[in-house]
Coordinates of C-alpha atoms in Angstrom, one line a residue:
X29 CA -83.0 33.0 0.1
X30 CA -85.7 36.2 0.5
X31 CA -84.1 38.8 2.8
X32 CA -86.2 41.7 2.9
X33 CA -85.6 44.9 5.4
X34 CA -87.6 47.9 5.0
X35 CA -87.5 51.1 6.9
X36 CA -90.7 54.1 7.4
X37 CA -89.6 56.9 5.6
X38 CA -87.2 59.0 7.9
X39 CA -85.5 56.1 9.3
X40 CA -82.9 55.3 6.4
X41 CA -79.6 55.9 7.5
X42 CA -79.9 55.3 11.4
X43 CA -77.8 52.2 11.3
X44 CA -74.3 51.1 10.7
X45 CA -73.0 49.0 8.3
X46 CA -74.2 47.8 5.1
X47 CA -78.1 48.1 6.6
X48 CA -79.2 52.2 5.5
X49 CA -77.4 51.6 2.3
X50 CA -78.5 49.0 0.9
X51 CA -81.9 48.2 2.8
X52 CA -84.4 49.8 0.7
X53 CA -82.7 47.9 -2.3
X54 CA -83.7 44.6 -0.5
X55 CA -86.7 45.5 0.5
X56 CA -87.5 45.9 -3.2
X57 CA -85.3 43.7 -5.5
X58 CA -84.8 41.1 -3.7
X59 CA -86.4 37.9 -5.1
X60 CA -87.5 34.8 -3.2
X61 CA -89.2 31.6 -4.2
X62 CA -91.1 31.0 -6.7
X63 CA -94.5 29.7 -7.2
X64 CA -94.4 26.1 -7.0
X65 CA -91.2 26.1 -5.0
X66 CA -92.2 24.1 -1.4
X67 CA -88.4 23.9 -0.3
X68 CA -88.1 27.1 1.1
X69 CA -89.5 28.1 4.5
X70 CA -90.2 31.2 6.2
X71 CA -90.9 34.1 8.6
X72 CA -92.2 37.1 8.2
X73 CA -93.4 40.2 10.5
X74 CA -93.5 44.1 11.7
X75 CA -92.1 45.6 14.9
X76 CA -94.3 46.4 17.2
X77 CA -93.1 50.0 16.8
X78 CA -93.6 49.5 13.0
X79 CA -90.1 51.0 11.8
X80 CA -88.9 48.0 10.7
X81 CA -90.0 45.1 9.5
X82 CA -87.6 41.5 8.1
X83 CA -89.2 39.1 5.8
X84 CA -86.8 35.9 5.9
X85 CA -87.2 32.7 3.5
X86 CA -84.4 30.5 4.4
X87 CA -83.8 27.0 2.6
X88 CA -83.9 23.9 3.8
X89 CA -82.7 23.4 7.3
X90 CA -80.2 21.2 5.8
X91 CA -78.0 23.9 4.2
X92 CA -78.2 25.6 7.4
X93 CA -76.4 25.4 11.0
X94 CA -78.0 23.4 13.1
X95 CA -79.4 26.8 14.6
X96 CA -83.0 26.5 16.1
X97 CA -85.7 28.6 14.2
X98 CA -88.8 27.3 17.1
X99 CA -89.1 30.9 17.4
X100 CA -91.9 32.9 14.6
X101 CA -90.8 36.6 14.6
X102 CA -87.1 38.2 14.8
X103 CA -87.2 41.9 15.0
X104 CA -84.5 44.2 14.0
X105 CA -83.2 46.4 16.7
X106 CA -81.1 49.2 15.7
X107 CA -79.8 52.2 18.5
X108 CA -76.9 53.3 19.9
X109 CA -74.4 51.1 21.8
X110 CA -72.5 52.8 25.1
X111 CA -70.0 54.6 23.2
X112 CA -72.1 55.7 20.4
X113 CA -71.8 53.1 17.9
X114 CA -74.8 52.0 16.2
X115 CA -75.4 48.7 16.6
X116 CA -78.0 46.2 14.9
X117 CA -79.1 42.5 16.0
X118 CA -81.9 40.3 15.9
X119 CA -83.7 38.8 18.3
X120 CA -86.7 37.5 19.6
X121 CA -86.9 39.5 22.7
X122 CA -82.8 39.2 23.1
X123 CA -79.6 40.4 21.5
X124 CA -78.5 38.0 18.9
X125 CA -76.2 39.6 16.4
X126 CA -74.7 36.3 15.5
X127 CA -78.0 35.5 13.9
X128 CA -77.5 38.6 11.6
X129 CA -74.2 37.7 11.1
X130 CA -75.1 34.3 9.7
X131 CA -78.2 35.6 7.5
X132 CA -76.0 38.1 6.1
X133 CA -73.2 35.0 5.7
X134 CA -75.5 33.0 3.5
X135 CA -75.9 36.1 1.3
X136 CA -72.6 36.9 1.0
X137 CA -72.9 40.3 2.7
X138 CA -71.2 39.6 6.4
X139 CA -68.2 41.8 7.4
X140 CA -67.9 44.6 4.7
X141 CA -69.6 46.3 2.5
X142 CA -67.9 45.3 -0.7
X143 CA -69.4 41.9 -0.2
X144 CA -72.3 42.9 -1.7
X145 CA -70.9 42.8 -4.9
X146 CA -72.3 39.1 -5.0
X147 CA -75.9 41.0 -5.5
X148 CA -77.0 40.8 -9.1
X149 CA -80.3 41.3 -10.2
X150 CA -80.6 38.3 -12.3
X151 CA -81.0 35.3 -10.7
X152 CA -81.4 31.4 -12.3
X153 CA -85.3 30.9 -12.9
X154 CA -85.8 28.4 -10.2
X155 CA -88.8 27.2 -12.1
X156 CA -86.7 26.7 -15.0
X157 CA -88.5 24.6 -18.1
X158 CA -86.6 24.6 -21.0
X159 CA -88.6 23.1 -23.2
X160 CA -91.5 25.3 -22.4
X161 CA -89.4 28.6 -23.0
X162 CA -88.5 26.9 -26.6
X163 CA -92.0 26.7 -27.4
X164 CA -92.8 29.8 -26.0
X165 CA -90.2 31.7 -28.2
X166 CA -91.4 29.7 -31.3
X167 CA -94.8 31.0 -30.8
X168 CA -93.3 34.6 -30.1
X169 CA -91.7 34.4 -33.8
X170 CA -94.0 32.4 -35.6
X171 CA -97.4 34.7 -35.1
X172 CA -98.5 36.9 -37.6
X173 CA -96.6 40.0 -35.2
X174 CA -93.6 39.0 -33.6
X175 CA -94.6 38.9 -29.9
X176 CA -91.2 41.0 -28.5
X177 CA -92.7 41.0 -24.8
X178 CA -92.0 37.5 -24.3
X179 CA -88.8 37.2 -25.9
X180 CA -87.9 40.3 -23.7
X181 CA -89.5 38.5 -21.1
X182 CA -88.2 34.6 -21.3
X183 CA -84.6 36.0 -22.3
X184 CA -84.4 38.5 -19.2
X185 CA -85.5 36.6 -16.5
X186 CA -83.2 33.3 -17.7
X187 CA -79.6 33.7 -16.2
X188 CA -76.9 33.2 -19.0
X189 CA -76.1 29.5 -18.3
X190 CA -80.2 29.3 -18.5
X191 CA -80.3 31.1 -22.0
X192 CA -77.1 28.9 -23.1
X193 CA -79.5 26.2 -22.5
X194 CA -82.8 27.4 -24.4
X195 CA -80.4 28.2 -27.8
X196 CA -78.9 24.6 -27.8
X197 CA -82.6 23.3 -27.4
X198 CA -83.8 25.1 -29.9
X199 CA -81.3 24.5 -32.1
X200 CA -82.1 20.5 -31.2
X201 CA -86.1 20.7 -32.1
X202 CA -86.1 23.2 -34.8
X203 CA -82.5 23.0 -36.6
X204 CA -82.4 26.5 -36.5
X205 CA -79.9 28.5 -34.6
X206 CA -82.0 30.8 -32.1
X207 CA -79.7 33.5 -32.4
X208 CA -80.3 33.9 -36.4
X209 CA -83.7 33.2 -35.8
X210 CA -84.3 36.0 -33.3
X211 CA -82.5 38.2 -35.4
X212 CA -84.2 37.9 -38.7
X213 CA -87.5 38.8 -36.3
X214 CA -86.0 41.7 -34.6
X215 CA -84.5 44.7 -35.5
X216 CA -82.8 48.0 -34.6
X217 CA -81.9 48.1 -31.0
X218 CA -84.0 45.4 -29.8
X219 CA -82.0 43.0 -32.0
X220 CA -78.8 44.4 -30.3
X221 CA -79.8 43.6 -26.9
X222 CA -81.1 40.1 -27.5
X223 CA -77.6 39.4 -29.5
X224 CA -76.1 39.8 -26.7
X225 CA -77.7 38.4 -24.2
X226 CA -78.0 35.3 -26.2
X227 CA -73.8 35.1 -26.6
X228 CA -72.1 33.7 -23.7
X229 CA -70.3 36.3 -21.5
X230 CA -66.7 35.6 -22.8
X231 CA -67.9 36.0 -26.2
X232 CA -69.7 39.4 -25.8
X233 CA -66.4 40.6 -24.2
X234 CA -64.0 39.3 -26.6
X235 CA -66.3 41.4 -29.4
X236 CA -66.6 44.3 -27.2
X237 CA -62.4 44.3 -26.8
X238 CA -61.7 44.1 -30.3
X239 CA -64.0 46.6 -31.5
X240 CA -62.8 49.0 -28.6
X241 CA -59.3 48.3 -30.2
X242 CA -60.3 48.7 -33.7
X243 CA -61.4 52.2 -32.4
X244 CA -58.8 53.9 -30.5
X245 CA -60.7 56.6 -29.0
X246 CA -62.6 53.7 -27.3
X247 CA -59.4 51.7 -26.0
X248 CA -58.5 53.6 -22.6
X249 CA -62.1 53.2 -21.9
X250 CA -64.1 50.0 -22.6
X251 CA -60.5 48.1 -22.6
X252 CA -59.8 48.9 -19.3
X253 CA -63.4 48.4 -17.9
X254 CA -63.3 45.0 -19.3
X255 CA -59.9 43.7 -18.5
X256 CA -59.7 45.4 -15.3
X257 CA -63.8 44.2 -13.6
X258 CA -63.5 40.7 -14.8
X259 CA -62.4 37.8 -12.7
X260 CA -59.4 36.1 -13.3
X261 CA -60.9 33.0 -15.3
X262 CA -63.5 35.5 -16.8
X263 CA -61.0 37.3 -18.2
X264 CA -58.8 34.0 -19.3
X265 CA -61.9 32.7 -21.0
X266 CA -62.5 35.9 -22.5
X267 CA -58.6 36.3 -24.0
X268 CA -59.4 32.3 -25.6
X269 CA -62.7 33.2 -27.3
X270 CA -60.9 36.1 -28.3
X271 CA -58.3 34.2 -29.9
X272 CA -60.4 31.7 -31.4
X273 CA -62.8 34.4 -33.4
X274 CA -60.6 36.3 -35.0
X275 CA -57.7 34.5 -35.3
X276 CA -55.2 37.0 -33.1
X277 CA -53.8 37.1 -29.7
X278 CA -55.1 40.1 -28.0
X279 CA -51.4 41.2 -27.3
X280 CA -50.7 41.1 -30.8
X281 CA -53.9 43.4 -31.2
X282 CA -53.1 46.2 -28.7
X283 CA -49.4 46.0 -29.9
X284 CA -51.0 47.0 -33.5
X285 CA -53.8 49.3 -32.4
X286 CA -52.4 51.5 -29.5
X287 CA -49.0 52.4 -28.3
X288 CA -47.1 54.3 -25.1
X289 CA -48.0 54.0 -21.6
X290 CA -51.5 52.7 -22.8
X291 CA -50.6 49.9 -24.6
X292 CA -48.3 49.2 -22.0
X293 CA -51.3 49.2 -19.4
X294 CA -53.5 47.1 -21.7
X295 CA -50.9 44.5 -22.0
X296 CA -50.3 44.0 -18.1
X297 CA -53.9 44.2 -17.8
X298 CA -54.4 41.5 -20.0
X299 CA -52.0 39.2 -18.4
X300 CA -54.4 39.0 -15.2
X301 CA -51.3 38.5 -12.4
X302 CA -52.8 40.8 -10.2
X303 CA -52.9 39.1 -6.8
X304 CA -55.6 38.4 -4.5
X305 CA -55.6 39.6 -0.9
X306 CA -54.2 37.5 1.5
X307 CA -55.6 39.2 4.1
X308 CA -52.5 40.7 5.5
X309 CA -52.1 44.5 5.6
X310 CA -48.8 45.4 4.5
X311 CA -48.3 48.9 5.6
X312 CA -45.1 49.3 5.0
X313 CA -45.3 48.0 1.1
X314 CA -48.0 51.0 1.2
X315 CA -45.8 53.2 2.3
X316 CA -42.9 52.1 -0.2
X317 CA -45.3 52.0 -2.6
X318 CA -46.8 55.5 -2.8
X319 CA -43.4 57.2 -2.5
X320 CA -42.5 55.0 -5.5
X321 CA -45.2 56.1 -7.4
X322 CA -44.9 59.8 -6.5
X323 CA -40.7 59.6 -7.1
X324 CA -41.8 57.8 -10.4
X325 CA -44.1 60.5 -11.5
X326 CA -41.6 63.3 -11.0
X327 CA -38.8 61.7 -13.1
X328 CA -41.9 60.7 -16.0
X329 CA -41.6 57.2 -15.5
X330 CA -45.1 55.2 -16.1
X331 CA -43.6 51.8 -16.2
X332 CA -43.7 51.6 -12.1
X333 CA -47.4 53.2 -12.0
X334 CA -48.0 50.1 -14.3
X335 CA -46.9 47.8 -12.3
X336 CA -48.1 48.8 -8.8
X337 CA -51.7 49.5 -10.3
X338 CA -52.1 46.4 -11.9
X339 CA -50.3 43.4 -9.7
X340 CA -51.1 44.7 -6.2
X341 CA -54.8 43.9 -4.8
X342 CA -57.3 46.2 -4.6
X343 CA -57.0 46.5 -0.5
X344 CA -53.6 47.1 -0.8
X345 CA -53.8 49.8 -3.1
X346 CA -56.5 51.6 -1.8
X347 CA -54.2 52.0 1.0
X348 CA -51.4 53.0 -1.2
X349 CA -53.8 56.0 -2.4
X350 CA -54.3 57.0 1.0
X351 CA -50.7 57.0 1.5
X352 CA -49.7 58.7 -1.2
X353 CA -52.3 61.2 -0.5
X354 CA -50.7 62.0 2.6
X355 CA -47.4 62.4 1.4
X356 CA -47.7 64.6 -1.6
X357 CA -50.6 66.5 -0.3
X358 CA -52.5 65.6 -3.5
X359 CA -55.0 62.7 -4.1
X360 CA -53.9 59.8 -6.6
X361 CA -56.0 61.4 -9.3
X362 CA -54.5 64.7 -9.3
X363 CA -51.2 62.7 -9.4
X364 CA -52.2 61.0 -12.9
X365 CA -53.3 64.3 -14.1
X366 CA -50.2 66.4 -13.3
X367 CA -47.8 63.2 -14.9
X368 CA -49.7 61.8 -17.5
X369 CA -51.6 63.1 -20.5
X370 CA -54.2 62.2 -23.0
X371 CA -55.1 58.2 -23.1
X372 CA -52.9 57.0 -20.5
X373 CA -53.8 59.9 -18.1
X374 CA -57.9 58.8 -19.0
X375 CA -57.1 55.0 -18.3
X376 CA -55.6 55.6 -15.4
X377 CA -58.0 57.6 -13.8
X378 CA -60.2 54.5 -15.2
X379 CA -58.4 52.1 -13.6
X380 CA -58.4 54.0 -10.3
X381 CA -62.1 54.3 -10.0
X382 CA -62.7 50.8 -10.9
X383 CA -59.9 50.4 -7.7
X384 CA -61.5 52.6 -5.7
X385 CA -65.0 51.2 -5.5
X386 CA -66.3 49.2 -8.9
X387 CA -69.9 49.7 -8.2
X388 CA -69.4 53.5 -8.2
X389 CA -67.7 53.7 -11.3
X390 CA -70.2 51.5 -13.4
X391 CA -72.6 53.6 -11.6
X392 CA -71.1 57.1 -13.1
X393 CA -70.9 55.2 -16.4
X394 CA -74.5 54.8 -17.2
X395 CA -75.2 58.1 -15.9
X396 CA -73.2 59.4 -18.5
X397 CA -74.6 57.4 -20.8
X398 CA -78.3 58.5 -19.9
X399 CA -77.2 62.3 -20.8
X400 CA -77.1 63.9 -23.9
X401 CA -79.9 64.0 -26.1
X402 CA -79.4 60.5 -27.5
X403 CA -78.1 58.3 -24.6
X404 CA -75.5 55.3 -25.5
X405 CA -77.2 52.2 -25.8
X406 CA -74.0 50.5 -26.4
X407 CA -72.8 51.6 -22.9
X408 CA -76.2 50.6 -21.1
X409 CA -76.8 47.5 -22.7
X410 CA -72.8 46.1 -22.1
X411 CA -72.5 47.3 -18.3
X412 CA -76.6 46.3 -18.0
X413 CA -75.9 42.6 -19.0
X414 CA -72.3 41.9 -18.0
X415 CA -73.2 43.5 -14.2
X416 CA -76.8 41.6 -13.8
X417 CA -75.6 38.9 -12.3
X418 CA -72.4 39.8 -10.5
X419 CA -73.4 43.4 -8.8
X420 CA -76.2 45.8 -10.3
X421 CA -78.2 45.6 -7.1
X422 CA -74.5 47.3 -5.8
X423 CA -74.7 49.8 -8.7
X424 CA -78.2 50.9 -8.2
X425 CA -77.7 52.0 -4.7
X426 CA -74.3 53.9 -6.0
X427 CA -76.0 55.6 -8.7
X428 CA -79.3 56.3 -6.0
X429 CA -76.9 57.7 -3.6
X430 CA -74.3 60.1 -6.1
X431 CA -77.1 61.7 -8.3
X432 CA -80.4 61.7 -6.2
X433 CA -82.4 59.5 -8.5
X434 CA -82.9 55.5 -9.3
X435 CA -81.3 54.0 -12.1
X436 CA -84.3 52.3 -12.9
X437 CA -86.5 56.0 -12.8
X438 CA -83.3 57.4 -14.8
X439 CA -84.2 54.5 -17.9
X440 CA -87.7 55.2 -17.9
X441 CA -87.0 58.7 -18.4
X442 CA -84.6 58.7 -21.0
X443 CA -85.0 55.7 -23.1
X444 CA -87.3 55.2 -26.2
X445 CA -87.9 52.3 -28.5
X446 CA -87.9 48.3 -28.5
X447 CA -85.0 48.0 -26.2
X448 CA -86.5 50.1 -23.2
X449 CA -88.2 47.3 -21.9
X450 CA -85.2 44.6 -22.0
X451 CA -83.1 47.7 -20.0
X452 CA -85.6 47.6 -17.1
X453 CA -86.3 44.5 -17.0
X454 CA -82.6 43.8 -16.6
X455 CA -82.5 46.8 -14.0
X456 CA -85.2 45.1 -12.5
X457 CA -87.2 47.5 -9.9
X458 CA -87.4 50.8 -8.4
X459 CA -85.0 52.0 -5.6
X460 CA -86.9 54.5 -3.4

């Protein structure tokens, strides 16, 4: 599905919702069909004010309601509602903010914002040829120059189930492994990037663990990032490969390689029991379980920081923050620094900004990455491929919206060499 919604310059912002924050993004990133593709159908058109403006593509009928689509243009109509409230609906001449809500419903996005951590910018090619990208790597490596644009270009635009695919063809028609192959053809960071995007996800997060083990200055960081954004069978598959390459249970890893309050967070993270939202708001838990945390702090006890932070759902604690906020006067991360110190008071304030809102806190990371007069390719390119296909269209508009400036504007600046073209590819587009 193609959902693009622009806005004339001064208008961003006038709605509610999801619409000034992430509109521009759409009206940019967001890719439709490709050539070749006749399933989709579509509509397209400008207000006759020309503020707005939707382009729709929907798929067939068939994986729709039953809704009728007779009608050729659906404007956008944003303003105020009787008590103030912006609202926004489309319609073709009436109010019909149910068709909104089920655009936005096959996207993902309806009801709240954090829905639109679905939005990744990598996509499966929908003109998918296997056998064509085979040849056309062969051809890349087998020239007198190696031909890095369409590596860059096959491997980026090929979703990870997609690459999974090409390596195991390749390996089929040549006997070669593509990996080695590539790699004997590449080099420096180039080389890096197309390792891992050519390892399955649970594998380049297994690595990524153990070397942020190995070095314990990395361990409150990248451990937490990865064991506290991945989904629950993400992380389970992750923990197997884990196992399985070197030979070691994580637990017996962070047991040996950290110690305190952090080990004792890695280890609960690990376990992935942190439930899902039910959908019931438990105010009273909140309540019980912000005075616990602050009582805890005062008498230096981690151990029930541990367990609130990592087995109650996101929702709840969020509202466990506010409440504790409320009743010490302090926010939860002045809390963590006036009780804890060093690498557990770093991954907790981790953990709580991935809590708090994901996107914004892989958005901060690459920021901090870009600065400095070398940035940190090994934080770009991890957060760059592991977030392309769950939420980077999420993290652009964080990292837009905190510092000023587009990611994607931020990586043209900074970065030099092979690799710059693989990072914007994978960014994908400017956000204006």
């Amino acid at each position: 599905m193609r959902f693009n919604l622009s806005q004339k310059k001064g208008q961003a912002g006038k709605c509610g919702g999801v619409v000034p924050r992430y509109s521009q993004i759409l009206s940019h990133s967001w890719e439709g069909p490709r050539a070749g593709d006749t399933s989709w159908s579509g509509l397209e058109g400008r207000s006759p004010d020309s503020q707005l403006s939707l382009v729709l593509h929907t798929p067939p009928f068939s994986s729709l309601s039953q809704r009728s689509w007779s009608h050729t243009q659906h404007w956008i109509n944003i303003g105020p509602s009787a008590q103030g409230a912006n609202l926004m609906s489309v319609s073709n001449g009436r109010m019909e903010s149910s068709l909104v809500h089920e655009i936005l419903s096959h996207l993902g996005l309806a009801n709240k914002t954090a829905a639109w951590g679905t939005l990744g910018t990598l996509r499966p090619f929908s003109s998918f040829n296997v056998d064509k990208d085979v040849q056309r790597l062969l051809e890349a490596i087998a020239g007198q120059g190696v031909d890095q644009g369409t590596i860059v270009d096959v491997l980026t635009n090929r979703n990870g189930e997609q690459r999974q695919l090409i390596a195991r063809a390749f390996q089929e028609r040549t006997q070669q492994d593509l990996l080695k192959s590539l790699q004997a053809a590449l080099s420096g960071s180039l080389e890096k990037v197309v390792v891992a995007l050519l390892k399955p996800a649970a594998q380049y997060d297994a690595h990524e663990l153990r070397a942020a083990l190995k070095d314990i200055s990395s361990a409150e960081d990248v451990g937490v990032e990865i064991l506290s954004t991945r989904s629950p069978p993400q992380l389970q598959e992750c923990l197997t490969i884990y196992k399985y390459d070197f030979q070691v249970e994580i637990e017996d890893d962070v047991r040996s390689e950290t110690s305190g309050l952090l080990r004792d967070l890695l280890l609960a993270l690990a376990k992935g029991t942190r439930e899902s939202y039910s959908g019931i708001k438990d105010y009273n838990l909140a309540q019980q379980d912000a005075q616990a945390l602050q009582e805890a702090g005062e008498m230096g006890t981690g151990a029930t920081w541990i367990m609130i932070f990592t087995q109650r759902n996101t929702e709840h604690l969020n509202r466990v923050f506010d409440q504790y906020q409320r009743h010490s006067g302090q926010e939860i991360e002045d809390g963590i620094r006036k009780y804890f110190h060093e690498s557990a008071q770093t991954a907790l304030l981790t953990l709580v900004s991935v809590i708090k809102n994901t996107p914004l806190y892989f958005a901060e990371k690459l920021h901090q990455a870009l600065q400095g007069a070398e940035p940190n390719y090994q934080v770009l390119m991890r957060i760059l491929i592991s977030r392309s296909e769950t939420d980077l269209l999420s993290i652009r508009a964080e990292f837009k919206m905190k510092f000023g400036k587009s990611l994607y504007s931020s990586l043209q600046e900074v970065m030099r060499g092979d690799c710059r073209s693989a990072f914007l590819a994978l960014c994908r587009a400017e956000d204006i």
